[in-house]
PDB file of C-alpha atoms in Angstrom:
ATOM      1  CA  MET O  15      21.471  26.792-160.553  1.00  0.00           C
ATOM      2  CA  ILE O  16      25.305  27.144-161.409  1.00  0.00           C
ATOM      3  CA  ALA O  17      26.534  29.547-164.065  1.00  0.00           C
ATOM      4  CA  LEU O  18      30.077  28.983-165.517  1.00  0.00           C
ATOM      5  CA  GLY O  19      32.634  31.412-166.932  1.00  0.00           C
ATOM      6  CA  LYS O  20      34.123  34.849-165.825  1.00  0.00           C
ATOM      7  CA  LYS O  21      31.994  37.118-162.757  1.00  0.00           C
ATOM      8  CA  MET O  22      30.559  39.514-165.014  1.00  0.00           C
ATOM      9  CA  PRO O  23      31.886  43.153-163.397  1.00  0.00           C
ATOM     10  CA  THR O  24      29.266  45.127-161.537  1.00  0.00           C
ATOM     11  CA  PRO O  25      28.596  48.050-163.644  1.00  0.00           C
ATOM     12  CA  ASN O  26      30.116  52.091-161.883  1.00  0.00           C
ATOM     13  CA  TYR O  27      32.080  49.487-159.413  1.00  0.00           C
ATOM     14  CA  ASP O  28      34.691  46.580-160.299  1.00  0.00           C
ATOM     15  CA  VAL O  29      37.527  48.428-162.452  1.00  0.00           C
ATOM     16  CA  LYS O  30      40.209  46.622-164.665  1.00  0.00           C
ATOM     17  CA  CYS O  31      43.553  45.368-163.069  1.00  0.00           C
ATOM     18  CA  PRO O  32      46.100  47.650-165.240  1.00  0.00           C
ATOM     19  CA  PHE O  33      48.199  44.360-164.943  1.00  0.00           C
ATOM     20  CA  CYS O  34      45.779  41.781-166.871  1.00  0.00           C
ATOM     21  CA  ALA O  35      42.125  42.778-167.721  1.00  0.00           C
ATOM     22  CA  GLU O  36      40.647  40.845-165.405  1.00  0.00           C
ATOM     23  CA  TYR O  37      37.592  42.966-163.620  1.00  0.00           C
ATOM     24  CA  ILE O  38      38.676  43.388-159.469  1.00  0.00           C
ATOM     25  CA  SER O  39      36.981  45.628-157.092  1.00  0.00           C
ATOM     26  CA  PRO O  40      38.339  49.532-157.276  1.00  0.00           C
ATOM     27  CA  ASP O  41      39.458  49.042-153.645  1.00  0.00           C
ATOM     28  CA  ALA O  42      41.618  46.276-154.112  1.00  0.00           C
ATOM     29  CA  ILE O  43      45.071  46.324-153.153  1.00  0.00           C
ATOM     30  CA  LYS O  44      46.389  43.177-154.904  1.00  0.00           C
ATOM     31  CA  CYS O  45      44.913  41.354-157.929  1.00  0.00           C
ATOM     32  CA  LYS O  46      42.709  38.137-157.255  1.00  0.00           C
ATOM     33  CA  HIS O  47      43.752  36.983-160.662  1.00  0.00           C
ATOM     34  CA  CYS O  48      47.100  37.325-161.873  1.00  0.00           C
ATOM     35  CA  GLY O  49      48.711  38.874-157.346  1.00  0.00           C
ATOM     36  CA  SER O  50      50.025  41.882-158.747  1.00  0.00           C
ATOM     37  CA  ASP O  51      50.120  45.360-156.588  1.00  0.00           C
ATOM     38  CA  ILE O  52      47.270  48.061-156.945  1.00  0.00           C
ATOM     39  CA  LYS O  53      47.429  50.308-154.751  1.00  0.00           C
ATOM     40  CA  HIS O  54      51.595  50.757-155.085  1.00  0.00           C
ATOM     41  CA  SER O  55      50.774  51.475-159.322  1.00  0.00           C
ATOM     42  CA  ALA O  56      48.080  53.507-158.736  1.00  0.00           C
ATOM     43  CA  LYS O  57      49.501  55.916-156.892  1.00  0.00           C
ATOM     44  CA  ILE O  58      50.135  59.289-157.546  1.00  0.00           C
ATOM     45  CA  ASN O  59      53.723  61.016-156.757  1.00  0.00           C
ATOM     46  CA  SER O  60      53.768  63.141-154.309  1.00  0.00           C
ATOM     47  CA  ASP O  61      55.219  66.169-155.649  1.00  0.00           C
ATOM     48  CA  VAL O  62      52.613  66.342-157.913  1.00  0.00           C
ATOM     49  CA  TRP O  63      50.218  67.866-155.154  1.00  0.00           C
ATOM     50  CA  VAL O  64      53.045  70.971-154.488  1.00  0.00           C
ATOM     51  CA  ALA O  65      51.085  74.034-154.524  1.00  0.00           C
ATOM     52  CA  VAL O  66      54.083  75.861-155.823  1.00  0.00           C
ATOM     53  CA  ASN O  67      54.220  73.572-159.320  1.00  0.00           C
ATOM     54  CA  PHE O  68      50.245  75.558-159.785  1.00  0.00           C
ATOM     55  CA  TYR O  69      51.452  79.301-160.296  1.00  0.00           C
ATOM     56  CA  TYR O  70      53.429  81.932-161.426  1.00  0.00           C
ATOM     57  CA  VAL O  71      54.358  85.156-160.057  1.00  0.00           C
ATOM     58  CA  ASP O  72      54.794  87.842-163.065  1.00  0.00           C
ATOM     59  CA  ASP O  73      54.828  91.333-161.866  1.00  0.00           C
ATOM     60  CA  GLY O  74      53.512  91.049-158.808  1.00  0.00           C
ATOM     61  CA  GLU O  75      50.432  88.659-159.064  1.00  0.00           C
ATOM     62  CA  ALA O  76      50.652  84.954-158.774  1.00  0.00           C
ATOM     63  CA  LYS O  77      49.315  83.249-162.556  1.00  0.00           C
ATOM     64  CA  LEU O  78      48.085  80.040-162.657  1.00  0.00           C
ATOM     65  CA  ASN O  79      50.172  77.550-164.590  1.00  0.00           C
ATOM     66  CA  ARG O  80      47.496  75.099-166.981  1.00  0.00           C
ATOM     67  CA  GLY O  81      50.600  73.125-167.767  1.00  0.00           C
ATOM     68  CA  ALA O  82      50.635  71.713-164.318  1.00  0.00           C
ATOM     69  CA  VAL O  83      46.908  71.008-164.290  1.00  0.00           C
ATOM     70  CA  ALA O  84      46.868  69.782-166.921  1.00  0.00           C
ATOM     71  CA  ASP O  85      49.320  67.741-165.959  1.00  0.00           C
ATOM     72  CA  LEU O  86      47.950  66.593-162.802  1.00  0.00           C
ATOM     73  CA  VAL O  87      44.941  65.430-164.995  1.00  0.00           C
ATOM     74  CA  CYS O  88      46.684  63.716-167.246  1.00  0.00           C
ATOM     75  CA  GLU O  89      48.869  61.495-163.962  1.00  0.00           C
ATOM     76  CA  MET O  90      45.173  61.062-162.770  1.00  0.00           C
ATOM     77  CA  LYS O  91      43.663  59.248-165.922  1.00  0.00           C
ATOM     78  CA  ILE O  92      46.713  57.446-166.570  1.00  0.00           C
ATOM     79  CA  LYS O  93      47.399  55.924-163.161  1.00  0.00           C
ATOM     80  CA  ASN O  94      43.367  55.083-163.027  1.00  0.00           C
ATOM     81  CA  GLN O  95      42.074  54.258-166.158  1.00  0.00           C
ATOM     82  CA  ASN O  96      38.752  52.025-165.780  1.00  0.00           C
ATOM     83  CA  TYR O  97      37.087  55.757-163.516  1.00  0.00           C
ATOM     84  CA  SER O  98      35.474  57.975-165.058  1.00  0.00           C
ATOM     85  CA  PRO O  99      35.705  61.633-164.556  1.00  0.00           C
ATOM     86  CA  VAL O 100      33.266  61.926-161.978  1.00  0.00           C
ATOM     87  CA  LYS O 101      35.059  58.760-160.550  1.00  0.00           C
ATOM     88  CA  LEU O 102      38.193  60.712-160.562  1.00  0.00           C
ATOM     89  CA  MET O 103      37.014  63.636-159.024  1.00  0.00           C
ATOM     90  CA  ILE O 104      35.215  62.098-156.090  1.00  0.00           C
ATOM     91  CA  LYS O 105      38.439  59.672-155.476  1.00  0.00           C
ATOM     92  CA  TYR O 106      40.717  62.850-155.296  1.00  0.00           C
ATOM     93  CA  GLN O 107      38.379  65.294-153.952  1.00  0.00           C
ATOM     94  CA  ASP O 108      39.820  65.701-150.569  1.00  0.00           C
ATOM     95  CA  LYS O 109      42.976  66.262-151.952  1.00  0.00           C
ATOM     96  CA  ILE O 110      42.647  68.967-154.938  1.00  0.00           C
ATOM     97  CA  LYS O 111      39.938  70.417-151.649  1.00  0.00           C
ATOM     98  CA  GLU O 112      43.024  70.373-149.916  1.00  0.00           C
ATOM     99  CA  LEU O 113      45.950  71.710-152.800  1.00  0.00           C
ATOM    100  CA  GLN O 114      43.262  74.676-153.419  1.00  0.00           C
ATOM    101  CA  GLY O 115      43.545  75.745-149.947  1.00  0.00           C
ATOM    102  CA  LYS O 116      47.895  76.318-150.555  1.00  0.00           C
ATOM    103  CA  LEU O 117      47.177  78.095-154.417  1.00  0.00           C
ATOM    104  CA  PRO O 118      46.885  82.321-153.560  1.00  0.00           C
ATOM    105  CA  PRO O 119      44.059  83.402-153.555  1.00  0.00           C
ATOM    106  CA  ASN O 120      43.281  85.006-156.860  1.00  0.00           C
ATOM    107  CA  ILE O 121      44.394  81.646-158.438  1.00  0.00           C
ATOM    108  CA  ARG O 122      41.188  79.374-156.280  1.00  0.00           C
ATOM    109  CA  ASP O 123      38.311  79.317-158.595  1.00  0.00           C
ATOM    110  CA  GLU O 124      39.982  79.472-161.559  1.00  0.00           C
ATOM    111  CA  PHE O 125      42.244  76.278-160.399  1.00  0.00           C
ATOM    112  CA  LEU O 126      38.703  74.575-159.748  1.00  0.00           C
ATOM    113  CA  GLY O 127      37.444  75.646-162.865  1.00  0.00           C
ATOM    114  CA  THR O 128      40.939  74.510-165.170  1.00  0.00           C
ATOM    115  CA  TYR O 129      40.495  71.048-162.995  1.00  0.00           C
ATOM    116  CA  LYS O 130      37.179  70.230-163.877  1.00  0.00           C
ATOM    117  CA  GLU O 131      37.950  71.735-167.373  1.00  0.00           C
ATOM    118  CA  PHE O 132      40.602  68.991-168.451  1.00  0.00           C
ATOM    119  CA  MET O 133      38.740  65.787-165.614  1.00  0.00           C
TER     120      MET O 133
END
């Protein structure tokens, strides 16, 4: 039997192209429907991952910059609109662990908790 029409998205796997809204693989580099460069458009700017952006020093103690964490999560969601929070956390888990390790020890747990809260 032959079925005509659009391919149905595979639940939890296919995502929409941010340019043409057709379903594609989340690993796609280029959209097979419109030819747009997917990976380039979904990449988060590298300066976002700089540890000093996520804290400030007050009376000699490092304090978490919650606004920077919110900005990071917001950019992650904008660049990956078709990802659920769980898929986003999986996608960026290595970058988050690396960033967390570069923060002052007294705010590492707070950073991770705030990240999860905003996610």
